[in-house]
Short mmCIF file of C-alpha atoms and ligand atoms in Angstrom, two decimals:
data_model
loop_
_atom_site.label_atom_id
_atom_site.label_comp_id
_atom_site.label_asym_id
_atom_site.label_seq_id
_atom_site.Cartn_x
_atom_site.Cartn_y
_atom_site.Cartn_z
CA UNK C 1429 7.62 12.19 22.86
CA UNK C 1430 7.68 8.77 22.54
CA UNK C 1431 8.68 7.00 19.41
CA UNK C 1432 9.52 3.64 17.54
CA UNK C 1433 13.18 4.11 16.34
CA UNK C 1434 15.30 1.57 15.12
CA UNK C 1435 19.07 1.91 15.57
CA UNK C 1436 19.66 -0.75 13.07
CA UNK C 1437 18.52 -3.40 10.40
CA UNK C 1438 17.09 -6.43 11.27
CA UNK C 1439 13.90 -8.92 12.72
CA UNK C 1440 11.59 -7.15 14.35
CA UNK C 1441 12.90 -7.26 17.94
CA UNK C 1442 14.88 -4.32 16.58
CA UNK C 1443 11.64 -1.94 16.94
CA UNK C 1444 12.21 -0.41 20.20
CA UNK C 1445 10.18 2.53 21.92
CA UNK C 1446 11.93 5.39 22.42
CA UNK C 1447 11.72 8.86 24.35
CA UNK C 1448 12.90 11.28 21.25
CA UNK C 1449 12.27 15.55 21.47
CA UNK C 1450 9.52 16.61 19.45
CA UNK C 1451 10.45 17.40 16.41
CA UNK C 1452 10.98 21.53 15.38
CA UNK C 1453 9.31 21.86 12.29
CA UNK C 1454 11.73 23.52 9.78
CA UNK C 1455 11.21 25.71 6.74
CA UNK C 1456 8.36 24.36 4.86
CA UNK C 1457 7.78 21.62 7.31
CA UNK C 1458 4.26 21.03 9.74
CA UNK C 1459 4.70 19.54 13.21
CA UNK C 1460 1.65 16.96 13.26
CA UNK C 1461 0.28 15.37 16.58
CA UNK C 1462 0.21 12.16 14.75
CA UNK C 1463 -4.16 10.73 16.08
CA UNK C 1464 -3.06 7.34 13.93
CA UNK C 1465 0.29 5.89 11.84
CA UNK C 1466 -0.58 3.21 9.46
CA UNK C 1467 1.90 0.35 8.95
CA UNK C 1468 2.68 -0.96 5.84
CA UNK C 1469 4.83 -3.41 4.21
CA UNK C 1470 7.23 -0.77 2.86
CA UNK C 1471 8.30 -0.49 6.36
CA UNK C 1472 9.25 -4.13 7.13
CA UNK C 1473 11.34 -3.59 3.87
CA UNK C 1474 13.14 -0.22 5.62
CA UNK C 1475 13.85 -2.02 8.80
CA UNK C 1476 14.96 -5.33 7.38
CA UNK C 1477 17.31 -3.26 5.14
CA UNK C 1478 15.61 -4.50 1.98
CA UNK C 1479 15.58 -0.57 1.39
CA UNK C 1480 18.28 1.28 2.63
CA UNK C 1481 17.63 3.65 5.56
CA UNK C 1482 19.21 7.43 5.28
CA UNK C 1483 20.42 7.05 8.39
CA UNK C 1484 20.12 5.41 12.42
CA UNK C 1485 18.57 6.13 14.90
CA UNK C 1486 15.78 6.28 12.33
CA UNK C 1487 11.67 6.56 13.47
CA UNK C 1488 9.75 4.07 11.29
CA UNK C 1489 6.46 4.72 9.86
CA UNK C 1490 5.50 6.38 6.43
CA UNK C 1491 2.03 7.46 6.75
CA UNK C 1492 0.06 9.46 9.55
CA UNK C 1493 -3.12 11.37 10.50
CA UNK C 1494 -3.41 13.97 12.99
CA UNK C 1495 -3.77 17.26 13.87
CA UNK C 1496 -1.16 20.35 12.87
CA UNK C 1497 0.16 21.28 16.16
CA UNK C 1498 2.79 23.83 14.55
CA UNK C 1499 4.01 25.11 11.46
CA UNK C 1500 7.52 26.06 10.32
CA UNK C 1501 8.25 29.40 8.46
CA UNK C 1502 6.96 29.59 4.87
CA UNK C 1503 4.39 27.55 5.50
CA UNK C 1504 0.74 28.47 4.14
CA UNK C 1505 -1.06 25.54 2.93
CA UNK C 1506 -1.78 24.25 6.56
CA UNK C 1507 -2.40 25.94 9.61
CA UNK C 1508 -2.46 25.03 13.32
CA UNK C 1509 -5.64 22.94 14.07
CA UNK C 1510 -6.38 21.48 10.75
CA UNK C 1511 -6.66 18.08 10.58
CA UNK C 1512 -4.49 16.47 7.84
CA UNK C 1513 -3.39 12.79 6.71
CA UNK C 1514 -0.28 12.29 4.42
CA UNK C 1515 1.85 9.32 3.36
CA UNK C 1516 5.70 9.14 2.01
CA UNK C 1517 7.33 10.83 4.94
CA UNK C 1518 9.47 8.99 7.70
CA UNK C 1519 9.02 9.26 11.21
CA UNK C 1520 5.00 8.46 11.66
CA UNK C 1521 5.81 5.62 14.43
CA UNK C 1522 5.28 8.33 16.71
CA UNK C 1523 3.38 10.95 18.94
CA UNK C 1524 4.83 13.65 16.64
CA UNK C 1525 5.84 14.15 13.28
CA UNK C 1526 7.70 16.85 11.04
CA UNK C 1527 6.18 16.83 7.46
CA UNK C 1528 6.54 18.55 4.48
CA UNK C 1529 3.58 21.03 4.56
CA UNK C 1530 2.94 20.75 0.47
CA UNK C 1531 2.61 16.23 1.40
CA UNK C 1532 -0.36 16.83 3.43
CA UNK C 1533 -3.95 16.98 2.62
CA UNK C 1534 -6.56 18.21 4.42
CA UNK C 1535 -9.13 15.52 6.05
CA UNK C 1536 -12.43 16.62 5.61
CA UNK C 1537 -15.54 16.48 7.89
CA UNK C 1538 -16.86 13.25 8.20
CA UNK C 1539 -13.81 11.00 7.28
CA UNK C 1540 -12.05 9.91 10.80
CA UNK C 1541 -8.33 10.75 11.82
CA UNK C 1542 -7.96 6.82 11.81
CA UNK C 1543 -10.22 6.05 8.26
CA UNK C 1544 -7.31 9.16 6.66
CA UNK C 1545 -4.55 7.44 8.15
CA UNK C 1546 -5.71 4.16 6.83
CA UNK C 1547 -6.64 5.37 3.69
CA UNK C 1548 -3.05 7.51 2.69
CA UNK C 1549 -0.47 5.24 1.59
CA UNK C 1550 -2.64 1.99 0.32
CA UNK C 1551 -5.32 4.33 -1.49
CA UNK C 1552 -3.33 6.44 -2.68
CA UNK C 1553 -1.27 3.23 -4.48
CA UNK C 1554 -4.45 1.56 -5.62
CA UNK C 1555 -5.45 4.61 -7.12
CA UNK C 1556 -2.94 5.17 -9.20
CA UNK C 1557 -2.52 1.74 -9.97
CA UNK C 1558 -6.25 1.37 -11.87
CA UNK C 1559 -6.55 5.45 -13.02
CA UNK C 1560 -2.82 6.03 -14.15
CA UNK C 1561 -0.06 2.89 -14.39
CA UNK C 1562 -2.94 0.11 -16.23
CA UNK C 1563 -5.95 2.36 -16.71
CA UNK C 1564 -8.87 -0.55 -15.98
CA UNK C 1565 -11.57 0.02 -18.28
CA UNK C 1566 -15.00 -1.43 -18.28
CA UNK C 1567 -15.08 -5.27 -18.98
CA UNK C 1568 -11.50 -5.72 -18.74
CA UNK C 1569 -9.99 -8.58 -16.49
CA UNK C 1570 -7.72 -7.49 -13.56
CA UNK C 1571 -5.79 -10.03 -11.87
CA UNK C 1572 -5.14 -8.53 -8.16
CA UNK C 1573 -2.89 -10.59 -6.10
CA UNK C 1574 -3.15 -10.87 -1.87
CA UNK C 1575 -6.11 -9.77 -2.16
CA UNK C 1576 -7.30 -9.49 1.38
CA UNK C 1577 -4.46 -7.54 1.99
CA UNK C 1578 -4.26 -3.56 2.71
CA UNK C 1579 -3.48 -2.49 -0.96
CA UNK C 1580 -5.35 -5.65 -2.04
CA UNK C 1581 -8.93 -5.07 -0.49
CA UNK C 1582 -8.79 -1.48 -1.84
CA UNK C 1583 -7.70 -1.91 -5.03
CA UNK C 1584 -10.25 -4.64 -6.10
CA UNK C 1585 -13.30 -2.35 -4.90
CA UNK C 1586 -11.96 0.49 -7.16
CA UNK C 1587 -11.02 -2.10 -10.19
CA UNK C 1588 -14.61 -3.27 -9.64
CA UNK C 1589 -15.87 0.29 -9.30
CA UNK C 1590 -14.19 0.89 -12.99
CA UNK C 1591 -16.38 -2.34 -14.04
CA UNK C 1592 -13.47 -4.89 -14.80
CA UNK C 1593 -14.00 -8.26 -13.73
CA UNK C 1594 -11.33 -8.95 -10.84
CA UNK C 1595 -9.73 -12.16 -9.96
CA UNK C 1596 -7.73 -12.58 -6.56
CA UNK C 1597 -5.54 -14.54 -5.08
CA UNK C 1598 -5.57 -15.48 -1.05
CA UNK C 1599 -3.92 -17.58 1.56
CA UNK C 1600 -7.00 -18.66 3.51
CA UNK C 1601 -10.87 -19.41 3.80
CA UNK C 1602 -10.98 -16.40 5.69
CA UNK C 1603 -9.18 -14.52 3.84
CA UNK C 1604 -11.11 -15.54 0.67
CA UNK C 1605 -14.21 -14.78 2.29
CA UNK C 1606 -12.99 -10.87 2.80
CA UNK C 1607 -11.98 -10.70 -0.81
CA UNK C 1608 -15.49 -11.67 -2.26
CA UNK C 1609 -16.93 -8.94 0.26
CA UNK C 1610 -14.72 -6.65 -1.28
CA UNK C 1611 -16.09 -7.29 -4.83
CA UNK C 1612 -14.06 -10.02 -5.98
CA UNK C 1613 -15.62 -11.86 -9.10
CA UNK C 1614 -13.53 -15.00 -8.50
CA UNK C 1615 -11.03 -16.05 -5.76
CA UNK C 1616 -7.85 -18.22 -5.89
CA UNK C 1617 -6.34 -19.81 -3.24
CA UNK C 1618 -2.94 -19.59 -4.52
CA UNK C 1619 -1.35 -21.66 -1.82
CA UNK C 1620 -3.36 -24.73 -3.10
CA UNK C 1621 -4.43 -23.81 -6.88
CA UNK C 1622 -3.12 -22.68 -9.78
CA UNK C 1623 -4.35 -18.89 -10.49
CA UNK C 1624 -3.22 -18.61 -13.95
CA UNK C 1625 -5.32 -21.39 -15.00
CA UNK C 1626 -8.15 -20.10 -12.86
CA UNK C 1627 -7.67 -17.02 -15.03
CA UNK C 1628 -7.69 -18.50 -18.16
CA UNK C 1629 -10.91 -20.38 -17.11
CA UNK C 1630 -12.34 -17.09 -15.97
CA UNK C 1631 -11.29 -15.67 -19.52
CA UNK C 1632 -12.41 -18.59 -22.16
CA UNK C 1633 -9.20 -18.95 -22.09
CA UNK C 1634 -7.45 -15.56 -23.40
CA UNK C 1635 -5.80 -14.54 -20.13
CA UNK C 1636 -6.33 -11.46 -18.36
CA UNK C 1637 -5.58 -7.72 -19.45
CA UNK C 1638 -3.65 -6.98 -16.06
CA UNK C 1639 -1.77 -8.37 -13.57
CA UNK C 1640 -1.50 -5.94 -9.71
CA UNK C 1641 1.53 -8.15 -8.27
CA UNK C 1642 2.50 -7.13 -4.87
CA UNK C 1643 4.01 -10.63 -3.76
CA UNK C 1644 6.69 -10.94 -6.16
CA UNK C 1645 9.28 -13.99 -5.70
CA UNK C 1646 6.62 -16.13 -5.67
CA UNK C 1647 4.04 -15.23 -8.07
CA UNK C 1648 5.65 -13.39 -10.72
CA UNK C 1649 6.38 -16.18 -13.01
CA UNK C 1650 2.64 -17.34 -13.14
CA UNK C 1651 1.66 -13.85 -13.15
CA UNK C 1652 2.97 -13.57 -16.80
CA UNK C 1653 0.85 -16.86 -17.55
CA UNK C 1654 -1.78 -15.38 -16.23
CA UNK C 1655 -1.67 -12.49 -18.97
CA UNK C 1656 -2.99 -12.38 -22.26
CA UNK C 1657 -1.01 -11.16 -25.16
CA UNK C 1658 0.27 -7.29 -24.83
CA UNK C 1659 -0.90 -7.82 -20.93
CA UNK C 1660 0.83 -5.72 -18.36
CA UNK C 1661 2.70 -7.33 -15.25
CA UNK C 1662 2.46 -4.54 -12.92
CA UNK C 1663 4.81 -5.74 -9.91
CA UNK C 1664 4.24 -2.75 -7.34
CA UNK C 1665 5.79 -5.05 -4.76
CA UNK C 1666 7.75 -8.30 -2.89
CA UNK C 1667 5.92 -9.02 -0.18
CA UNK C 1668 7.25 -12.84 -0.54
CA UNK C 1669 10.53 -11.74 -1.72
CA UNK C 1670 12.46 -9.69 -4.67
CA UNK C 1671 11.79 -10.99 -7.94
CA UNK C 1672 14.79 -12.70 -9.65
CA UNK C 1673 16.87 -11.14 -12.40
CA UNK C 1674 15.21 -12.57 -15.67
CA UNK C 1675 15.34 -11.93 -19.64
CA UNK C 1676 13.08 -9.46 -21.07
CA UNK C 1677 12.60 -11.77 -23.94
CA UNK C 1678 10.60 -14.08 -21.60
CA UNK C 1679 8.09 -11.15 -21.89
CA UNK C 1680 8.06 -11.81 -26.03
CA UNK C 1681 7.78 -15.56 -25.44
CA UNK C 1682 4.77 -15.02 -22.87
CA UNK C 1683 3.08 -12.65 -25.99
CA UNK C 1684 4.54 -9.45 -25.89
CA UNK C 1685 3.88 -8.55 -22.48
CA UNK C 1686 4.62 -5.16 -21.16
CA UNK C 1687 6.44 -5.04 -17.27
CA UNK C 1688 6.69 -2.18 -15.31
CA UNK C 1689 7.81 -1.60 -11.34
CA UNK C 1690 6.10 1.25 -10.07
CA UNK C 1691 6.16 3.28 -6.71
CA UNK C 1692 3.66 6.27 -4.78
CA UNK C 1693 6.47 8.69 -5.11
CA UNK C 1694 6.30 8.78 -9.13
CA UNK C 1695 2.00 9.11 -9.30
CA UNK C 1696 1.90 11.96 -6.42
CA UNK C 1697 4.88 13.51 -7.71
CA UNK C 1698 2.83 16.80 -8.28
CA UNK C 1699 1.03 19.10 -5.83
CA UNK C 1700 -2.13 18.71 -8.01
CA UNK C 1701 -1.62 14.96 -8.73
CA UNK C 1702 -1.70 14.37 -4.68
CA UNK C 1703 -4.71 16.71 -4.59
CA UNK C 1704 -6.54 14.53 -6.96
CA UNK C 1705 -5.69 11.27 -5.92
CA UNK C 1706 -6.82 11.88 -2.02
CA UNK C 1707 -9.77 13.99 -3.22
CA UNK C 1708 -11.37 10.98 -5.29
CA UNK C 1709 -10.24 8.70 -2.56
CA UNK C 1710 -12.21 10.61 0.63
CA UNK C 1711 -14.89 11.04 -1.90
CA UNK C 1712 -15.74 7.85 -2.14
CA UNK C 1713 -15.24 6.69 1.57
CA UNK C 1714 -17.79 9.79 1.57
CA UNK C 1715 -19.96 7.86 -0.66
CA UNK C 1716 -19.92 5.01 0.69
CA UNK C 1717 -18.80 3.30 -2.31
CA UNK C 1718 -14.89 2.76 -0.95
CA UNK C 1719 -14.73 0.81 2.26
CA UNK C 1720 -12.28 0.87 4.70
CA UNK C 1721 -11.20 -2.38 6.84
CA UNK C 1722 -8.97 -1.63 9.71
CA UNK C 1723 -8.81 -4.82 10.60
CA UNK C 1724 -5.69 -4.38 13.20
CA UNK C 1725 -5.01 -1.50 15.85
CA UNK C 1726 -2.06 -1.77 18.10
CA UNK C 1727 -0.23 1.01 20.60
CA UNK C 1728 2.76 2.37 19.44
CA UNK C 1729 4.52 0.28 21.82
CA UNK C 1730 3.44 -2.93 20.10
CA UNK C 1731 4.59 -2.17 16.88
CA UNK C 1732 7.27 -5.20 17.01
CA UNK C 1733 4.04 -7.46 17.49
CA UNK C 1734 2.52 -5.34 14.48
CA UNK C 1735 5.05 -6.47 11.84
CA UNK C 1736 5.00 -9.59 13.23
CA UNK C 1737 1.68 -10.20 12.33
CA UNK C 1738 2.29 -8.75 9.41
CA UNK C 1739 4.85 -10.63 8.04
CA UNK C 1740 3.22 -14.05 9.20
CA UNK C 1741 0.96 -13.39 7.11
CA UNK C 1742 -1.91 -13.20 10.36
CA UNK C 1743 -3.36 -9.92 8.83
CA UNK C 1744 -6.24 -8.51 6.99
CA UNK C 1745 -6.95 -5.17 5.56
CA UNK C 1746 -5.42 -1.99 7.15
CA UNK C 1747 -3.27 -1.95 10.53
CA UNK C 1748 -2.90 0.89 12.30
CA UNK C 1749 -1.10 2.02 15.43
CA UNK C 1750 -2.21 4.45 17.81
CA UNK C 1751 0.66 6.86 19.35
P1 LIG Z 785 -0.58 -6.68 2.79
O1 LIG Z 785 -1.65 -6.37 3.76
O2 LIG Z 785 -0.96 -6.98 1.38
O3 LIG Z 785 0.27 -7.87 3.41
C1 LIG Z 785 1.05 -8.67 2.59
C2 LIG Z 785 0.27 -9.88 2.09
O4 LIG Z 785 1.04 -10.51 1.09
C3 LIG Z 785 0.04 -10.92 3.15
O5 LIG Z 785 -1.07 -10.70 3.95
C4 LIG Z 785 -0.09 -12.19 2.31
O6 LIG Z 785 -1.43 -12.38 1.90
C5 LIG Z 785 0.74 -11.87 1.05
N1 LIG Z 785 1.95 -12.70 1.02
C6 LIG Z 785 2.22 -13.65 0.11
N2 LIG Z 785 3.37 -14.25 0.38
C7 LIG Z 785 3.86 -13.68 1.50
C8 LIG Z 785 5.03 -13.89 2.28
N3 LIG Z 785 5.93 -14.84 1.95
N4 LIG Z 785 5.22 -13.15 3.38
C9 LIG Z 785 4.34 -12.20 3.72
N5 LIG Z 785 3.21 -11.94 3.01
C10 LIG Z 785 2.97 -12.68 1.91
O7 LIG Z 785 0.49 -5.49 2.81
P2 LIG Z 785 0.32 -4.02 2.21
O8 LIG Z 785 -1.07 -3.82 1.73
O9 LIG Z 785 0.91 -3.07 3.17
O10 LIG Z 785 1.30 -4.06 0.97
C11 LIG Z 785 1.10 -4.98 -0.08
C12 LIG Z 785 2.26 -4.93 -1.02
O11 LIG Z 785 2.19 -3.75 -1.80
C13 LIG Z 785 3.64 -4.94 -0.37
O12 LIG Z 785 4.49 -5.75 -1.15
C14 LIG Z 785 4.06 -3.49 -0.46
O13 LIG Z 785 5.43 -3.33 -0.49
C15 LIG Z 785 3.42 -3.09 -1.78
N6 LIG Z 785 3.19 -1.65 -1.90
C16 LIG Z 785 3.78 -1.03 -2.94
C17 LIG Z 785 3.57 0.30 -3.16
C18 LIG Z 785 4.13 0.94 -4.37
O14 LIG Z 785 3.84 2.11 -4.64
N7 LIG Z 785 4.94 0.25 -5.12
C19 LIG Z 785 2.80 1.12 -2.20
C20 LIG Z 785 2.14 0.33 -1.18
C21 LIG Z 785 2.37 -1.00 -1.02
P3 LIG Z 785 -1.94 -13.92 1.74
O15 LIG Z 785 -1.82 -14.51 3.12
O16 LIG Z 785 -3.33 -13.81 1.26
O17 LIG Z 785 -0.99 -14.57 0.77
#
């Protein structure tokens, strides 16, 4: 089959396509014929050694669509033919992957292969994000930054969906323009204007109740302005850069602000809590009331142009390549 493996860290050029054997699928495991892989930012992080790979020659990609082409023995929650999406696994930058049978969820009718793969990794985050790490609750301000982004589109139209009021933060007129679509009440250029101010103003001046900061080095600091007293700074991620080292009493100073780091593997730690998480999430692409942007498709071959893109800051809502 052919896959993207990397054979060490580093820029981008060190994405190279690869003929690999299909995986066997091994006690517990499901052989997927992989329809879509989404990329995400998590992945620039694993091949720039920001997170430390288990081990080289290592296939790229944490989240995949597709069809169960095999199972392994044990296995009874899938069988062959069913069409399943999952996110948290490695090896989805390619034609085939081994998965955990219990980390997949079935796709149901009327949700695409591509709209599953799109929707696994970033929906599942912004769903746990406004239901479980800050539960949003009507007429509270949420603060979600890069908000045109993959997490960032999705997670405003469910904070809106809970009826907070949602300030976000953009690069671009374009980029702004996507936001508002996606239900933003007010939007920040943040390379030009000060959001915590624009928060404030948004908030007669008492700051909002939540922070979503997946940028990091460069917004964290304001971030904390940005919150009112007994706020919470959730930073979920460092898409500019690692945040520095700092004093938790700067979180008294700023009014008793809470701080947490989350990650996906902590909210879908359960059988169930996956279950319940996707179920809500095809629901309402179902609905109609969650929509999905994938703004970028690329072959697997092009995935060093992919996180190019990506990193440049060029992209938009979901990318997604197509083994
Ligand atoms: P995005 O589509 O949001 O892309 C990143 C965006 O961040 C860019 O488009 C850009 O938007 C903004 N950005 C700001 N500064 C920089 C910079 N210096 N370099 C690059 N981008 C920058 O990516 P994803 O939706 O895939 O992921 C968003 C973030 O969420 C990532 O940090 C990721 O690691 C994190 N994440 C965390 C999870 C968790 O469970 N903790 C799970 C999923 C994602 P703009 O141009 O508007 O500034």
């Amino acid at each position: 089959m052919q896959a993207i493996a990397i054979e060490r860290n580093g820029g981008p050029e060190v994405l190279e396509l690869r003929d690999l054997p299909v995986p066997e699928p091994k006690e517990g495991q499901a052989l997927v014929r992989l329809e879509a892989s989404g990329i995400n930012f998590i992945d620039v992080y694993v091949r720039s050694g920001a997170y430390k790979a288990p081990s080289f020659p290592l296939v790229l990609g944490q989240e995949g669509a597709g069809i169960v082409a095999a199972v392994g023995p044990g296995v009874t929650l899938v069988a062959e033919g069913d069409r399943v999406a999952y996110a948290g696994t490695l090896g989805a930058y390619a034609e085939y992957a081994a998965v955990p049978a219990d980390r997949l969820v079935k796709v149901p009718d009327g949700v695409t292969l591509r709209d599953a793969a799109a929707l696994m990794l970033q929906g599942l985050t912004a769903h746990y994000l406004v239901n479980s790490t800050f539960p949003l609750q009507r007429g509270q301000t949420a603060v979600v930054q890069a908000g045109a982004g993959g997490v960032g589109l999705l997670l405003t139209q469910l904070a809106k969906g809970k009826g907070a009021t949602v300030i976000t933060t953009v690069s671009t007129a374009e980029k702004a323009e996507l936001s508002k679509r996606a239900g933003a009440d007010v939007v920040v250029d943040y390379t030009r204007d000060d959001f915590a101010k624009a928060t404030r103003d948004a908030t007669e001046g008492k700051g909002a109740h939540v922070v979503y900061d997946s940028v990091g080095k460069t917004t964290w600091e304001k971030s904390l302005d940005a919150l009112r007293p007994r706020g919470y700074f959730v930073l979920f991620g460092a898409s500019s850069g690692p945040v520095p080292p700092f004093d938790p009493q700067l979180l008294n100073h700023k009014g008793a602000l809470f701080a947490t780091r989350p990650s996906l593997q902590y909210y879908v730690a359960t059988r169930d809590e996956l279950e319940w998480r996707a179920r809500e999430l095809f629901a309402a692409v179902l609905d109609g009331t969650l929509s999905l942007r994938v703004e970028h498709t690329y072959p697997l071959a092009d995935a060093a142009r992919a996180h190019e893109d990506l990193e440049a800051r060029k992209t938009t809502g979901k990318l997604l390549l197509l083994p």
